[in-house]
PDB file of C-alpha atoms and ligand atoms in Angstrom:
ATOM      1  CA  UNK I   1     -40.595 -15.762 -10.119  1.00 73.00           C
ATOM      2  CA  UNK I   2     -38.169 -15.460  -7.833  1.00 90.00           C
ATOM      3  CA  UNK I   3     -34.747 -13.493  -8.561  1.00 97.00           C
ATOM      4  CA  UNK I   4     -31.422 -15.090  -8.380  1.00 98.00           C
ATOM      5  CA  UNK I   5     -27.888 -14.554  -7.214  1.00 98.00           C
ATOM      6  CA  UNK I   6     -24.722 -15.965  -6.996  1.00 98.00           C
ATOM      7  CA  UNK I   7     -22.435 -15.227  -4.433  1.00 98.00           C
ATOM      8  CA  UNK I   8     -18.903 -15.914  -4.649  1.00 98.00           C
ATOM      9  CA  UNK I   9     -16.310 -15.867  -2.072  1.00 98.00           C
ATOM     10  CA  UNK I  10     -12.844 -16.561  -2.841  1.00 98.00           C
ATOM     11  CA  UNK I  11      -9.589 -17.713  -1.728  1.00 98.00           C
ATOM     12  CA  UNK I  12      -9.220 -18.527   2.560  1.00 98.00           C
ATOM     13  CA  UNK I  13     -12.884 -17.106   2.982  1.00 98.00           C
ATOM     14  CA  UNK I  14     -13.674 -20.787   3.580  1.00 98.00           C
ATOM     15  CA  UNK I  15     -11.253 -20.179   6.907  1.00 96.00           C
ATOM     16  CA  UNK I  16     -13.425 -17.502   8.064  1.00 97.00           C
ATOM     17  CA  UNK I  17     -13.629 -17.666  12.694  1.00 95.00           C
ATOM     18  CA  UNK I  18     -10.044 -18.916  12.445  1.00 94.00           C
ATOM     19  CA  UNK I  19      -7.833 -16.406  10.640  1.00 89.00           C
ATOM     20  CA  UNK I  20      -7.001 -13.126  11.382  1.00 90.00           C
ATOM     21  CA  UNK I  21     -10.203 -12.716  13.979  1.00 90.00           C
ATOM     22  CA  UNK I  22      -9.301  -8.908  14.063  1.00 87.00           C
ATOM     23  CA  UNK I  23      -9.684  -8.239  10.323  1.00 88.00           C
ATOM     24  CA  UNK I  24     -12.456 -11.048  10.396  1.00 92.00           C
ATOM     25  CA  UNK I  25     -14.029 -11.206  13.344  1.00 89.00           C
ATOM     26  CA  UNK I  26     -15.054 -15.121  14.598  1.00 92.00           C
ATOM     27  CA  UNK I  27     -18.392 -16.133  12.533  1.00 96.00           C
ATOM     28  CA  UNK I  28     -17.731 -18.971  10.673  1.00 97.00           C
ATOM     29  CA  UNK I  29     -18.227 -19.280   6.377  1.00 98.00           C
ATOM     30  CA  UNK I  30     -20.988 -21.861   7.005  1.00 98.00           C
ATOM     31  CA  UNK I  31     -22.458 -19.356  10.009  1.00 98.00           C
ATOM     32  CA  UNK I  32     -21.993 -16.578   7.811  1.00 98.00           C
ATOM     33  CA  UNK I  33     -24.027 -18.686   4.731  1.00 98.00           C
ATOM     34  CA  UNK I  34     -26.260 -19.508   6.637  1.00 98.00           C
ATOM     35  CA  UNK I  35     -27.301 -15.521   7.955  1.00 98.00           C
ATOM     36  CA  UNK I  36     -27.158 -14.995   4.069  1.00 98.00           C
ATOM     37  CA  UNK I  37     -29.648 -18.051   3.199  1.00 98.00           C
ATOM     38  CA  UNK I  38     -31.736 -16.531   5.975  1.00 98.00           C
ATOM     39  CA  UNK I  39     -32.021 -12.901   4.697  1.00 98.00           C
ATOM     40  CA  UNK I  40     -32.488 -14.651   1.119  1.00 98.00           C
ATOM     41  CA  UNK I  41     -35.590 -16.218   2.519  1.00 98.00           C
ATOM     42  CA  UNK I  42     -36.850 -13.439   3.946  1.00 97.00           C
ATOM     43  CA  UNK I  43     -36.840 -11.610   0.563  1.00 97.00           C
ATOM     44  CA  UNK I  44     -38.046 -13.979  -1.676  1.00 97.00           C
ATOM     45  CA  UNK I  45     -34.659 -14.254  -3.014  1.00 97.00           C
ATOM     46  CA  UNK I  46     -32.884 -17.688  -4.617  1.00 98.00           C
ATOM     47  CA  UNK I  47     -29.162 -17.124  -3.302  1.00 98.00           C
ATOM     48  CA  UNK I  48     -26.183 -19.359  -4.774  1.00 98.00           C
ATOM     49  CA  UNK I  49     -23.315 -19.227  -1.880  1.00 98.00           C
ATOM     50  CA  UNK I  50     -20.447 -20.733  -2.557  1.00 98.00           C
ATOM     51  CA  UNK I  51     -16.727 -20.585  -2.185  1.00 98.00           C
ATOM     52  CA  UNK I  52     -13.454 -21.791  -4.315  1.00 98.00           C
ATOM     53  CA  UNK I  53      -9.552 -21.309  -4.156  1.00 98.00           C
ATOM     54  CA  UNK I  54      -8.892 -21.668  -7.282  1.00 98.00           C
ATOM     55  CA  UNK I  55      -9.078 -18.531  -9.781  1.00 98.00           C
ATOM     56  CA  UNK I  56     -10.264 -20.290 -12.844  1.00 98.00           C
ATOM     57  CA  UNK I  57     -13.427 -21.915 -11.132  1.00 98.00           C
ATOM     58  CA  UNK I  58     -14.852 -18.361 -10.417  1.00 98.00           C
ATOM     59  CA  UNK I  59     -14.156 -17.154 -13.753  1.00 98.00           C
ATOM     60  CA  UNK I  60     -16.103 -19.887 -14.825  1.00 98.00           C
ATOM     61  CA  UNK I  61     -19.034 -19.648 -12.279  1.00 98.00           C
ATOM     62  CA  UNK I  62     -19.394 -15.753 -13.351  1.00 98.00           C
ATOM     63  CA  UNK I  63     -19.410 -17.182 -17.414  1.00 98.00           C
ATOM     64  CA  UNK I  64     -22.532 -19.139 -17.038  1.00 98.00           C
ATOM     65  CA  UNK I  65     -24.407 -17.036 -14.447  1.00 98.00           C
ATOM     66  CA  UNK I  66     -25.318 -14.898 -16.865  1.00 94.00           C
ATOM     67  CA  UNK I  67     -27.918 -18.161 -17.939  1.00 91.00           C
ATOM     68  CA  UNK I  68     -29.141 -18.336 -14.893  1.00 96.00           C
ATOM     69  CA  UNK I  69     -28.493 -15.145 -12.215  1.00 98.00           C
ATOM     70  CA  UNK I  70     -29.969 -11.994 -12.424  1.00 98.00           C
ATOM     71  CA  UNK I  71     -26.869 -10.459 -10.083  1.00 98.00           C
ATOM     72  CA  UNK I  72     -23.709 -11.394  -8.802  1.00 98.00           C
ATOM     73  CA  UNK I  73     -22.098 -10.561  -5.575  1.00 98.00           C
ATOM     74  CA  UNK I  74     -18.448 -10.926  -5.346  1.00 98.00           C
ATOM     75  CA  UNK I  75     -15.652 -11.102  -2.673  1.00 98.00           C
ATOM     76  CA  UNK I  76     -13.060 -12.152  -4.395  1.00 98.00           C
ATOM     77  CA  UNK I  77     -10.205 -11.650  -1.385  1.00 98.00           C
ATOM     78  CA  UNK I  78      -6.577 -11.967  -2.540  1.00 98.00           C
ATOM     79  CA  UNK I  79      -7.733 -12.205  -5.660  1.00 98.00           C
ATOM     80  CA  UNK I  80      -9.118  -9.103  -6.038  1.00 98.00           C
ATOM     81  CA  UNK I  81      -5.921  -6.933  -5.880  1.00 98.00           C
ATOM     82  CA  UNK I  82      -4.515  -9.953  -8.505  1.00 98.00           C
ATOM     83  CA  UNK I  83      -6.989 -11.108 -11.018  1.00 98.00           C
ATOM     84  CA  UNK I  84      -7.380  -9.590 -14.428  1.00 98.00           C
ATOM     85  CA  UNK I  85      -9.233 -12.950 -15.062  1.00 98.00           C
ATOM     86  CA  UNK I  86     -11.880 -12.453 -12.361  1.00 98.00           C
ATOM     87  CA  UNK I  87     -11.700  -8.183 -13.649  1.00 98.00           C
ATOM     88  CA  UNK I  88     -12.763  -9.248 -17.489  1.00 98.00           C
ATOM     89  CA  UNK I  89     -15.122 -12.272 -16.836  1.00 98.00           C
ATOM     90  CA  UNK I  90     -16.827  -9.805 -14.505  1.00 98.00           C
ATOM     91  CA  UNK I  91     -16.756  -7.121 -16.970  1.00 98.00           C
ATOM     92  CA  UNK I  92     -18.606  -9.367 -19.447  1.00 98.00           C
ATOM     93  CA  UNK I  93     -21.463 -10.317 -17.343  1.00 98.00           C
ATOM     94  CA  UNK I  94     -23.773  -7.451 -18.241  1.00 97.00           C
ATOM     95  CA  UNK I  95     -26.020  -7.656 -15.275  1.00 98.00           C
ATOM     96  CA  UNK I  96     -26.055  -5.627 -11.617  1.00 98.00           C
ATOM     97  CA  UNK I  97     -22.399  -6.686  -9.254  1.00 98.00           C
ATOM     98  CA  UNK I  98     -21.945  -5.955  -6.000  1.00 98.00           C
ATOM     99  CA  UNK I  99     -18.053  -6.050  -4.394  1.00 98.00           C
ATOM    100  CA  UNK I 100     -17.450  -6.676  -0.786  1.00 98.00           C
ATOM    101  CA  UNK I 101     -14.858  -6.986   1.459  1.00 98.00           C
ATOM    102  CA  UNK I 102     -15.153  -7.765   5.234  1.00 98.00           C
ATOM    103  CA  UNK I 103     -12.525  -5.588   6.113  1.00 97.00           C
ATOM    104  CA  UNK I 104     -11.609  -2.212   5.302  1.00 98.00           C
ATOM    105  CA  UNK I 105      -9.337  -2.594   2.066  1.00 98.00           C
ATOM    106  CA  UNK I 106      -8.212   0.774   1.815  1.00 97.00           C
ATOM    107  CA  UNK I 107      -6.801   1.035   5.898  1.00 96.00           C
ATOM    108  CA  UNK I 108      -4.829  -1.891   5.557  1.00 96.00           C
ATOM    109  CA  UNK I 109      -1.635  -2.711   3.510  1.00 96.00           C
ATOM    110  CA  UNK I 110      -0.315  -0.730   0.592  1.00 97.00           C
ATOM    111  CA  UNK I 111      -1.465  -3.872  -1.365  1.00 97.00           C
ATOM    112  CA  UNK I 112      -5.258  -4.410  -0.851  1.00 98.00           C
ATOM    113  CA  UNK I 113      -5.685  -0.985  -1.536  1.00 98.00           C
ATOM    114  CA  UNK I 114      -5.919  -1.469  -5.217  1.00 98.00           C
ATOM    115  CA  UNK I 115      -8.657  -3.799  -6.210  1.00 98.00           C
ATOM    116  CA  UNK I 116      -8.466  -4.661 -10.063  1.00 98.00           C
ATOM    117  CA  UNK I 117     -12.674  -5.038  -9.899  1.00 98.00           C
ATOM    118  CA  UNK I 118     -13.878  -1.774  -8.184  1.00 98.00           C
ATOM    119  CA  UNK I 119     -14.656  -0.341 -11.666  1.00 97.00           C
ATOM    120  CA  UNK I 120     -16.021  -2.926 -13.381  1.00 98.00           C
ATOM    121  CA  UNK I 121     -18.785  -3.368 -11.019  1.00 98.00           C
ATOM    122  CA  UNK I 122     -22.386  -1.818  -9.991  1.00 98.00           C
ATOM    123  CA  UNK I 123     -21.289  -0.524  -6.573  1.00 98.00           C
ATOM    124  CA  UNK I 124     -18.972  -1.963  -3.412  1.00 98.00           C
ATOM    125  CA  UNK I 125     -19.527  -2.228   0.405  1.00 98.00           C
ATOM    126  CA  UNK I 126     -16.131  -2.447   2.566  1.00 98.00           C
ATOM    127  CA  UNK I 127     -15.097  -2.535   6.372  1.00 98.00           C
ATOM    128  CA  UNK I 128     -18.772  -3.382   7.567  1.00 97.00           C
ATOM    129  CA  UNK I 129     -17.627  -6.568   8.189  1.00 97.00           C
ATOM    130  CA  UNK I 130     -20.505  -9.530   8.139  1.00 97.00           C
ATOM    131  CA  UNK I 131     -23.256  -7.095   8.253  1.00 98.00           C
ATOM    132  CA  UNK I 132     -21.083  -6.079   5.158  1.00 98.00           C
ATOM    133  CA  UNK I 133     -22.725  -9.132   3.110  1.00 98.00           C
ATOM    134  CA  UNK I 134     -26.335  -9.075   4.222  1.00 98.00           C
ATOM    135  CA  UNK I 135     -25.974  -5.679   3.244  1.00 98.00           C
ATOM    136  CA  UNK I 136     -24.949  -6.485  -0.382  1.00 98.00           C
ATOM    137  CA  UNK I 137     -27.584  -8.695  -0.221  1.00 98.00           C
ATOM    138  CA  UNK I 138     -30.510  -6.080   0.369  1.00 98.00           C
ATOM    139  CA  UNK I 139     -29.059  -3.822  -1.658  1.00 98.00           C
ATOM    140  CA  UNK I 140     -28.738  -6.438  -4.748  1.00 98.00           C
ATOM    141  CA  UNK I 141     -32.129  -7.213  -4.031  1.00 98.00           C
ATOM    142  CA  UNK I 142     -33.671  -3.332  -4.825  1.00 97.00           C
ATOM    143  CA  UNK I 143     -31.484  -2.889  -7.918  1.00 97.00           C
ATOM    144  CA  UNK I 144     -32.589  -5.898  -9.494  1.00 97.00           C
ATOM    145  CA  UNK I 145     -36.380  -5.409  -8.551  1.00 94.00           C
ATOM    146  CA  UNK I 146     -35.844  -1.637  -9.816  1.00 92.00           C
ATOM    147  CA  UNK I 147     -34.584  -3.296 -12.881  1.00 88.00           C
ATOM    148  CA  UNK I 148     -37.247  -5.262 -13.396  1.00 83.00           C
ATOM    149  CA  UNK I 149     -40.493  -2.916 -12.735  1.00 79.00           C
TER     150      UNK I 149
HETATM  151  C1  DQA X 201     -10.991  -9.556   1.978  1.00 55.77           C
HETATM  152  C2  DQA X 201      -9.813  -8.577   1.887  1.00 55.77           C
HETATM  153  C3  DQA X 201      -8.704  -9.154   1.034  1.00 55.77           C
HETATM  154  O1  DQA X 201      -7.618  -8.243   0.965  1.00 55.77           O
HETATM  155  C4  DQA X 201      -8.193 -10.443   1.638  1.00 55.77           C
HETATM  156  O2  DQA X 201      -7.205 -11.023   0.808  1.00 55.77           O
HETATM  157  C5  DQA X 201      -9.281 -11.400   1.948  1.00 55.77           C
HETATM  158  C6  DQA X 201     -10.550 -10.912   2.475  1.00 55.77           C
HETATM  159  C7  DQA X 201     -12.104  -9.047   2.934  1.00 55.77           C
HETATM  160  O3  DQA X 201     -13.196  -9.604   2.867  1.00 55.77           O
HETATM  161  O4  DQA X 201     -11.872  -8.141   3.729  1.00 55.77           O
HETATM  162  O5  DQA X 201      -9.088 -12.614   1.857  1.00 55.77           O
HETATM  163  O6  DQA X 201     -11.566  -9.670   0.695  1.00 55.77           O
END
């Protein structure tokens, strides 16, 4: 059977191509989805890729995944550096998370340097920018198949 995962992208990500092209360069969310279905494919993987605003939806997506997801990848954005919310629900889902941010976190404001999920989760990939999530993607991949030998 194939393996699942959810990936959740937070607030603005939905903006991606039209704001701040130097932090995030110009592929789109649904371009950027779609590389991430594509890679998916190509491993045999069922990927989940959505996106929400609002803080309390993703605390609720990462509650029931653990029904139905064998990993989660996150990019929380802003609320990364704000939500203690996103930090615990995360912490309760027992199963492998990957963090990722586009940009570089810790070269940019005084702000984004602190993330509140770092250390509640398997492992992180920063400042790669798209590659950065079909990188998460691979990697989630092997650590679930690992976990399931
Ligand atoms: C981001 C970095 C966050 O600081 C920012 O709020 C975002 C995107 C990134 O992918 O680089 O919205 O998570």
């Amino acid at each position: 059977m194939a393996f699942k995962i959810l990936f959740l992208n937070g607030p603005n990500l939905n903006l991606l191509g039209e704001r701040e092209q130097s932090q995030y360069g110009v592929i789109t969310f649904n371009e950027l989805k779609k590389n991430c279905l594509r890679k998916s494919e190509e491993l045999d993987v069922k990927l989940e890729f959505v996106q929400s605003n609002i803080e309390g939806e993703i605390v609720t997506w990462i509650q029931k995944a653990k029904e139905t997801y064998d990993g989660i990848i996150i990019n929380a954005a802003a609320f990364t550096h704000t939500s203690v919310a996103i930090r615990d629900a995360l912490q309760i889902f027992k199963k492998p998370k990957i963090e990722v941010h586009i940009s570089n976190i810790y070269n940019r404001e005084e702000f984004r340097k602190k993330s509140l999920i770092s250390d509640v989760v398997t492992g992180g990939i920063f400042g790669m920018g798209s590659h950065g999530y079909i990188l998460a993607i691979i990697a989630m991949h092997k650590i679930i198949k690992n976990e399931n030998k």
